[in-house]
Amino acid sequence: MSLDPITAQLNRLIEGLCFPSETDMPWQVVVWPATSGAEITDAALRRYLAQPDDAPIGRSSLGDFAAQVNRRCRGYGAAGEASAQQHQQLFQYLEAQLSAVRVLRVGQVTVEVLVLGCTEIGEMVGVRTQSVET
């Protein structure tokens, strides 16, 4: 599948969806500027996110991240249940449409969160948000 239908569907899936943290920031669709699925280096990631050279970088699987988001959402009653379900649909779509999906977390306190994967033709696409963690 080409990039345009994927980004269009991602935009539909994130409409009105916020990441559960102290500030509940919205998700954004992101297309990684590298070509052909090039590996994301720590330096390139920090530069892309305008983070300092020593900003900590964490990596996790989509499954672990989805479980964390689900736990966070479930603490907010009916609205949290709806958010958990919408996040689940987003993560399932990413996993179904992309290969090598990964979660990257950059920074401290204000953490940039990216969930990226590769299309069948090697383009990297996904979603991005911020999490405030004090």
Backbone as a chain_set.jsonl record, in Angstrom:
{"seq": "MSLDPITAQLNRLIEGLCFPSETDMPWQVVVWPATSGAEITDAALRRYLAQPDDAPIGRSSLGDFAAQVNRRCRGYGAAGEASAQQHQQLFQYLEAQLSAVRVLRVGQVTVEVLVLGCTEIGEMVGVRTQSVET", "coords": {"N": [[0.854, -1.177, 0.0], [0.519, 2.241, -0.783], [1.86, 5.334, 0.532], [-0.007, 7.512, 0.856], [-2.775, 6.51, 1.279], [-2.362, 5.271, 3.746], [-1.501, 7.364, 5.482], [-3.788, 8.92, 5.34], [-5.724, 7.239, 6.532], [-4.563, 6.992, 9.067], [-4.802, 9.641, 9.947], [-7.593, 9.759, 10.196], [-7.964, 7.88, 12.25], [-6.698, 9.075, 14.446], [-8.121, 11.311, 14.933], [-9.307, 13.592, 17.202], [-8.118, 12.179, 19.252], [-6.204, 11.87, 22.155], [-3.093, 11.471, 23.858], [-2.865, 9.81, 26.923], [-1.696, 11.576, 29.498], [-0.151, 13.913, 31.746], [-0.778, 16.216, 30.337], [-2.354, 15.456, 28.191], [-1.866, 15.35, 25.257], [-2.519, 15.764, 21.718], [-2.338, 13.281, 19.062], [-0.207, 13.135, 16.165], [0.228, 12.609, 12.674], [3.165, 11.312, 11.264], [5.813, 11.344, 8.92], [8.761, 9.788, 8.427], [11.8, 11.404, 7.537], [13.819, 9.963, 6.218], [14.86, 7.677, 3.587], [13.8, 4.601, 2.043], [13.419, 2.921, 4.311], [15.541, 3.339, 6.064], [17.676, 2.827, 8.867], [16.951, 4.264, 12.027], [18.977, 6.407, 13.58], [20.28, 7.282, 16.84], [21.297, 9.902, 16.935], [20.113, 11.07, 14.643], [17.427, 10.884, 15.333], [17.269, 12.51, 17.648], [17.989, 14.951, 16.48], [15.897, 15.323, 14.608], [13.756, 15.675, 16.349], [14.501, 17.958, 17.624], [15.971, 17.777, 20.014], [18.288, 17.79, 22.809], [21.739, 16.686, 22.476], [22.283, 14.794, 24.413], [19.881, 13.763, 25.23], [17.861, 11.302, 26.718], [17.003, 8.152, 25.217], [14.432, 5.918, 24.791], [13.282, 2.655, 23.944], [10.633, 0.543, 22.909], [8.439, -2.284, 22.498], [5.505, -2.352, 20.416], [3.422, -3.75, 21.57], [3.999, -3.718, 24.371], [3.884, -0.951, 24.791], [1.234, -0.402, 24.04], [-0.128, -1.771, 26.048], [0.59, -0.221, 28.251], [-0.604, 2.245, 27.585], [-3.275, 1.441, 27.572], [-3.652, 0.79, 30.3], [-3.313, 3.353, 31.428], [-5.466, 4.758, 30.251], [-7.737, 3.421, 31.213], [-8.16, 4.33, 33.762], [-9.823, 6.516, 33.664], [-12.62, 6.351, 33.668], [-15.683, 6.145, 31.731], [-15.007, 7.761, 29.524], [-12.3, 7.23, 29.386], [-12.368, 4.513, 28.76], [-13.401, 4.636, 26.156], [-11.325, 6.045, 24.921], [-9.237, 4.199, 25.277], [-10.141, 2.156, 23.621], [-10.106, 3.445, 21.135], [-7.354, 3.968, 20.919], [-6.476, 1.321, 20.783], [-7.53, 0.524, 18.313], [-6.032, 2.207, 16.635], [-3.396, 1.251, 17.125], [-3.652, -1.399, 16.28], [-4.141, -0.996, 13.572], [-1.711, 0.19, 12.76], [0.024, -1.956, 13.233], [-1.014, -3.849, 11.461], [-0.666, -2.683, 8.938], [1.974, -1.885, 8.681], [5.464, -2.814, 8.801], [7.958, -3.886, 11.162], [7.271, -2.235, 13.383], [7.902, 0.178, 15.812], [8.393, 1.709, 19.037], [9.473, 4.779, 20.078], [10.911, 6.777, 22.525], [11.793, 9.932, 23.558], [13.618, 12.06, 25.594], [13.185, 13.718, 28.819], [10.877, 14.207, 31.418], [9.202, 16.075, 29.689], [8.364, 14.139, 27.204], [8.999, 13.062, 23.986], [7.095, 11.037, 21.936], [7.178, 8.535, 19.573], [5.627, 6.377, 17.268], [6.551, 4.254, 14.952], [6.726, 2.657, 11.723], [7.475, 0.586, 8.832], [6.409, 0.969, 5.466], [5.332, -1.209, 2.785], [6.956, -0.487, 0.697], [9.137, 0.608, 1.876], [9.007, 3.141, 3.076], [8.961, 5.152, 6.003], [6.552, 5.613, 8.455], [4.146, 6.881, 10.782], [2.885, 7.722, 14.019], [2.946, 10.512, 16.302], [3.404, 12.012, 19.508], [3.314, 13.858, 22.63], [4.367, 13.259, 25.956], [3.905, 14.18, 29.252], [5.736, 13.644, 32.046], [6.045, 13.688, 35.263]], "CA": [[0.0, 0.0, 0.0], [1.311, 3.469, -0.849], [1.862, 6.167, 1.73], [-1.181, 8.383, 0.986], [-3.909, 5.896, 1.981], [-1.984, 5.0, 5.141], [-1.547, 8.606, 6.254], [-5.193, 9.346, 5.413], [-6.394, 6.433, 7.547], [-4.011, 7.378, 10.371], [-5.443, 10.905, 10.337], [-8.947, 9.45, 10.657], [-7.893, 7.151, 13.511], [-6.227, 9.924, 15.551], [-8.994, 12.485, 15.071], [-9.83, 13.773, 18.556], [-7.46, 11.264, 20.183], [-5.08, 12.428, 22.908], [-2.311, 10.52, 24.643], [-3.149, 10.05, 28.338], [-0.595, 11.983, 30.377], [-0.543, 15.107, 32.498], [-1.282, 17.268, 29.448], [-3.245, 14.879, 27.177], [-1.536, 15.937, 23.95], [-3.052, 15.025, 20.566], [-1.434, 12.555, 18.178], [-0.001, 13.694, 14.829], [0.828, 11.687, 11.72], [4.53, 11.703, 10.94], [6.535, 10.57, 7.913], [10.191, 9.939, 8.701], [12.413, 11.987, 6.349], [14.778, 9.071, 5.552], [14.286, 6.897, 2.498], [13.988, 3.151, 1.974], [13.437, 2.245, 5.602], [16.852, 3.462, 6.699], [17.646, 2.723, 10.324], [16.897, 5.537, 12.733], [20.064, 6.515, 14.555], [19.974, 8.151, 17.974], [21.607, 11.285, 16.567], [19.091, 11.541, 13.699], [16.178, 11.018, 16.079], [17.359, 13.726, 18.47], [18.001, 16.112, 15.579], [14.544, 15.447, 14.062], [12.873, 16.151, 17.411], [15.122, 19.15, 18.22], [16.334, 17.425, 21.387], [19.729, 17.897, 23.06], [22.541, 15.52, 22.109], [22.32, 13.805, 25.49], [18.52, 13.389, 25.62], [17.727, 9.848, 26.778], [16.118, 7.52, 24.244], [13.915, 4.609, 25.175], [12.629, 1.901, 22.876], [9.819, -0.563, 23.399], [7.582, -2.911, 21.49], [4.174, -1.774, 20.349], [2.594, -4.463, 22.54], [4.251, -3.173, 25.707], [3.396, 0.421, 24.813], [-0.228, -0.457, 23.999], [-0.587, -2.172, 27.382], [0.77, 0.949, 29.115], [-1.649, 3.209, 27.224], [-4.538, 0.867, 28.028], [-3.723, 0.988, 31.76], [-3.52, 4.784, 31.693], [-6.807, 5.159, 29.826], [-8.778, 2.756, 32.0], [-8.379, 5.068, 35.002], [-10.619, 7.72, 33.419], [-14.044, 6.051, 33.517], [-16.231, 5.847, 30.408], [-14.199, 8.461, 28.517], [-11.062, 6.479, 29.29], [-12.665, 3.272, 28.036], [-13.513, 4.995, 24.738], [-9.965, 6.377, 24.477], [-8.491, 2.941, 25.205], [-10.604, 1.447, 22.438], [-9.611, 4.175, 19.961], [-5.921, 3.688, 20.846], [-6.325, -0.055, 20.35], [-7.77, 0.517, 16.865], [-4.863, 2.841, 16.026], [-2.24, 0.359, 17.206], [-3.926, -2.549, 15.425], [-3.952, -0.563, 12.19], [-0.276, 0.325, 12.535], [0.615, -3.293, 13.193], [-1.498, -4.542, 10.27], [-0.241, -2.033, 7.699], [3.411, -1.576, 8.66], [6.369, -3.808, 9.374], [8.985, -3.378, 12.081], [6.729, -1.122, 14.164], [8.661, 0.42, 17.037], [8.03, 2.87, 19.85], [10.656, 5.534, 20.482], [10.596, 7.814, 23.521], [12.977, 10.782, 23.65], [13.55, 13.169, 26.532], [12.825, 13.529, 30.212], [9.74, 15.016, 31.847], [8.435, 16.195, 28.456], [8.905, 13.047, 26.399], [8.472, 12.905, 22.629], [6.781, 9.628, 21.697], [6.912, 8.205, 18.175], [5.345, 4.987, 16.929], [6.887, 4.24, 13.53], [6.939, 1.39, 11.044], [7.811, 0.7, 7.409], [5.453, 0.522, 4.459], [5.879, -2.29, 1.958], [7.982, 0.041, -0.21], [10.258, 1.1, 2.656], [8.83, 4.456, 3.694], [8.649, 5.066, 7.426], [5.412, 6.455, 8.796], [3.53, 6.529, 12.054], [2.254, 8.803, 14.776], [3.807, 11.18, 17.283], [2.755, 12.818, 20.534], [4.15, 14.206, 23.769], [3.905, 12.798, 27.254], [4.54, 14.875, 30.363], [5.906, 12.646, 33.09], [6.747, 14.288, 36.398]], "C": [[0.898, 1.238, 0.0], [1.084, 4.311, 0.411], [0.568, 6.972, 1.923], [-2.38, 7.723, 1.663], [-3.605, 5.606, 3.451], [-2.07, 6.272, 5.972], [-2.978, 9.119, 6.373], [-5.927, 8.555, 6.488], [-5.863, 6.762, 8.936], [-4.635, 8.682, 10.85], [-6.868, 10.679, 10.823], [-8.908, 8.792, 12.046], [-7.477, 8.025, 14.698], [-7.108, 11.15, 15.764], [-9.599, 12.518, 16.474], [-9.161, 12.911, 19.615], [-6.25, 11.927, 20.834], [-4.388, 11.333, 23.702], [-2.529, 10.822, 26.123], [-1.883, 10.328, 29.15], [-1.056, 13.25, 31.091], [-1.123, 16.207, 31.617], [-2.207, 16.767, 28.362], [-3.049, 15.521, 25.806], [-2.126, 15.101, 22.819], [-1.937, 14.276, 19.826], [-1.334, 13.296, 16.851], [0.554, 12.586, 13.943], [2.212, 12.216, 11.368], [5.083, 10.758, 9.875], [8.011, 10.849, 8.137], [10.892, 10.409, 7.435], [13.424, 11.094, 5.637], [14.073, 8.293, 4.444], [14.593, 5.418, 2.672], [14.163, 2.484, 3.325], [14.763, 2.299, 6.319], [16.706, 3.416, 8.216], [17.673, 4.119, 10.949], [18.004, 5.537, 13.772], [19.625, 7.43, 15.694], [20.193, 9.615, 17.614], [20.538, 11.856, 15.635], [17.753, 11.764, 14.411], [16.183, 12.281, 16.932], [17.295, 14.987, 17.607], [16.589, 16.371, 15.034], [13.588, 16.051, 15.079], [13.396, 17.401, 18.11], [15.412, 18.931, 19.703], [17.844, 17.572, 21.572], [20.445, 16.582, 22.737], [22.559, 14.433, 23.175], [20.922, 13.389, 25.97], [18.405, 11.865, 25.637], [16.712, 9.339, 25.754], [15.725, 6.15, 24.775], [13.221, 3.971, 23.992], [11.783, 0.807, 23.516], [9.016, -1.145, 22.246], [6.224, -2.211, 21.497], [3.255, -2.453, 21.362], [2.752, -3.936, 23.949], [3.688, -1.759, 25.833], [1.868, 0.448, 24.843], [-0.792, -0.848, 25.362], [-0.479, -1.001, 28.355], [-0.333, 1.983, 28.847], [-3.004, 2.717, 27.728], [-4.709, 1.057, 29.537], [-3.995, 2.447, 32.107], [-4.946, 5.211, 31.384], [-7.883, 4.623, 30.763], [-9.062, 3.473, 33.317], [-9.278, 6.28, 34.857], [-12.082, 7.428, 33.121], [-14.44, 5.763, 32.085], [-15.434, 6.528, 29.293], [-12.872, 7.737, 28.308], [-11.232, 5.176, 28.541], [-12.737, 3.544, 26.534], [-12.134, 5.321, 24.159], [-9.116, 5.117, 24.335], [-8.86, 2.175, 23.942], [-10.084, 2.119, 21.164], [-8.101, 3.964, 19.804], [-5.679, 2.269, 20.33], [-6.526, -0.159, 18.834], [-6.586, 1.118, 16.119], [-3.687, 1.868, 15.995], [-2.438, -0.886, 16.343], [-3.725, -2.196, 13.956], [-2.46, -0.445, 11.867], [0.374, -1.044, 12.368], [0.204, -4.051, 11.918], [-0.908, -3.978, 8.978], [1.266, -1.854, 7.559], [4.216, -2.742, 9.217], [7.348, -3.106, 10.306], [8.499, -2.161, 12.875], [7.5, -1.028, 15.476], [8.167, 1.672, 17.732], [9.325, 3.493, 20.332], [10.224, 6.652, 21.409], [11.874, 8.615, 23.749], [12.717, 11.923, 24.62], [13.223, 12.729, 27.943], [11.759, 14.554, 30.563], [8.805, 15.259, 30.652], [9.065, 15.228, 27.46], [8.207, 13.025, 25.041], [8.278, 11.415, 22.377], [6.464, 9.461, 20.218], [6.626, 6.718, 18.069], [5.489, 4.919, 15.412], [7.02, 2.819, 13.003], [7.196, 1.648, 9.574], [6.66, 0.226, 6.532], [6.113, -0.576, 3.64], [6.929, -1.792, 0.973], [9.101, 0.764, 0.547], [10.134, 2.486, 3.242], [8.455, 4.265, 5.155], [7.583, 6.089, 7.782], [4.872, 5.996, 10.137], [2.875, 7.731, 12.691], [3.204, 9.291, 15.86], [2.944, 11.945, 18.273], [3.786, 13.188, 21.592], [3.507, 13.67, 25.027], [4.644, 13.602, 28.318], [4.545, 13.926, 31.543], [6.732, 13.236, 34.228], [6.751, 13.349, 37.589]], "O": [[1.912, 1.278, 0.697], [0.217, 4.013, 1.233], [0.095, 7.098, 3.052], [-2.964, 8.331, 2.56], [-4.493, 5.687, 4.3], [-2.651, 6.262, 7.057], [-3.345, 9.692, 7.399], [-6.675, 9.134, 7.276], [-6.638, 6.806, 9.892], [-4.962, 8.816, 12.029], [-7.309, 11.337, 11.765], [-9.724, 9.112, 12.911], [-7.86, 7.746, 15.834], [-6.864, 11.939, 16.677], [-10.308, 11.598, 16.882], [-9.593, 12.912, 20.767], [-5.384, 12.474, 20.151], [-5.026, 10.385, 24.161], [-2.393, 11.972, 26.54], [-1.106, 9.42, 29.444], [-2.234, 13.604, 31.035], [-1.882, 17.047, 32.101], [-2.804, 17.582, 27.659], [-3.958, 16.155, 25.268], [-2.225, 13.879, 22.933], [-0.757, 14.601, 19.954], [-2.263, 14.002, 16.456], [1.277, 11.714, 14.424], [2.403, 13.42, 11.195], [4.858, 9.548, 9.914], [8.461, 11.991, 8.05], [10.62, 9.88, 6.357], [13.856, 11.438, 4.537], [12.844, 8.258, 4.378], [15.536, 5.044, 3.369], [14.978, 1.572, 3.463], [15.083, 1.405, 7.102], [15.725, 3.91, 8.771], [18.34, 5.026, 10.452], [17.973, 4.761, 14.727], [18.717, 8.247, 15.536], [19.373, 10.47, 17.948], [20.104, 12.994, 15.813], [17.039, 12.723, 14.118], [15.21, 13.034, 16.936], [16.632, 15.962, 17.96], [16.139, 17.516, 15.004], [12.714, 16.842, 14.725], [12.799, 17.858, 19.085], [15.133, 19.792, 20.537], [18.598, 17.489, 20.603], [19.835, 15.513, 22.728], [22.823, 13.27, 22.868], [20.796, 12.734, 27.005], [18.807, 11.204, 24.679], [15.71, 9.993, 25.463], [16.57, 5.34, 25.155], [12.645, 4.655, 23.145], [12.163, 0.222, 24.53], [8.933, -0.563, 21.165], [5.853, -1.56, 22.474], [2.396, -1.796, 21.951], [1.763, -3.728, 24.653], [3.091, -1.408, 26.85], [1.274, 1.231, 25.584], [-1.82, -0.317, 25.785], [-1.361, -0.809, 29.192], [-0.921, 2.526, 29.782], [-3.792, 3.503, 28.255], [-5.784, 1.44, 29.999], [-4.812, 2.74, 32.98], [-5.564, 5.939, 32.16], [-8.845, 5.329, 31.065], [-10.106, 3.243, 33.927], [-9.483, 7.009, 35.828], [-12.723, 8.185, 32.392], [-13.657, 5.213, 31.311], [-15.213, 5.935, 28.237], [-12.381, 7.643, 27.184], [-10.355, 4.772, 27.778], [-12.2, 2.778, 25.734], [-11.815, 4.919, 23.04], [-8.358, 4.986, 23.374], [-7.993, 1.613, 23.274], [-9.67, 1.438, 20.225], [-7.616, 3.798, 18.685], [-4.773, 2.046, 19.527], [-5.772, -0.855, 18.153], [-6.179, 0.596, 15.081], [-3.057, 1.685, 14.954], [-1.483, -1.374, 15.738], [-3.201, -3.001, 13.186], [-2.004, -0.921, 10.828], [1.18, -1.252, 11.461], [1.001, -4.81, 11.366], [-0.679, -4.724, 8.026], [1.776, -1.69, 6.451], [3.714, -3.547, 10.001], [7.535, -1.891, 10.238], [9.225, -1.177, 13.02], [7.719, -2.03, 16.158], [7.603, 2.572, 17.111], [10.17, 2.82, 20.922], [9.282, 7.387, 21.113], [12.914, 8.051, 24.09], [11.736, 12.656, 24.494], [13.015, 11.549, 28.224], [11.767, 15.664, 30.032], [7.712, 14.694, 30.615], [10.156, 15.468, 26.943], [6.98, 12.975, 24.961], [9.198, 10.623, 22.584], [5.601, 10.149, 19.673], [7.296, 5.899, 18.698], [4.661, 5.455, 14.676], [7.38, 1.899, 13.737], [7.144, 2.79, 9.118], [6.019, -0.786, 6.817], [7.307, -0.84, 3.784], [7.717, -2.588, 0.462], [9.918, 1.454, -0.062], [11.083, 2.97, 3.858], [7.724, 3.338, 5.505], [7.695, 7.271, 7.454], [5.111, 4.868, 10.569], [2.378, 8.631, 12.014], [4.127, 8.591, 16.275], [1.884, 12.462, 17.919], [4.97, 12.873, 21.467], [2.284, 13.628, 25.158], [5.871, 13.694, 28.288], [3.496, 13.459, 31.986], [7.961, 13.277, 34.163], [7.298, 13.686, 38.639]]}, "num_chains": 1, "name": "protein.A"}
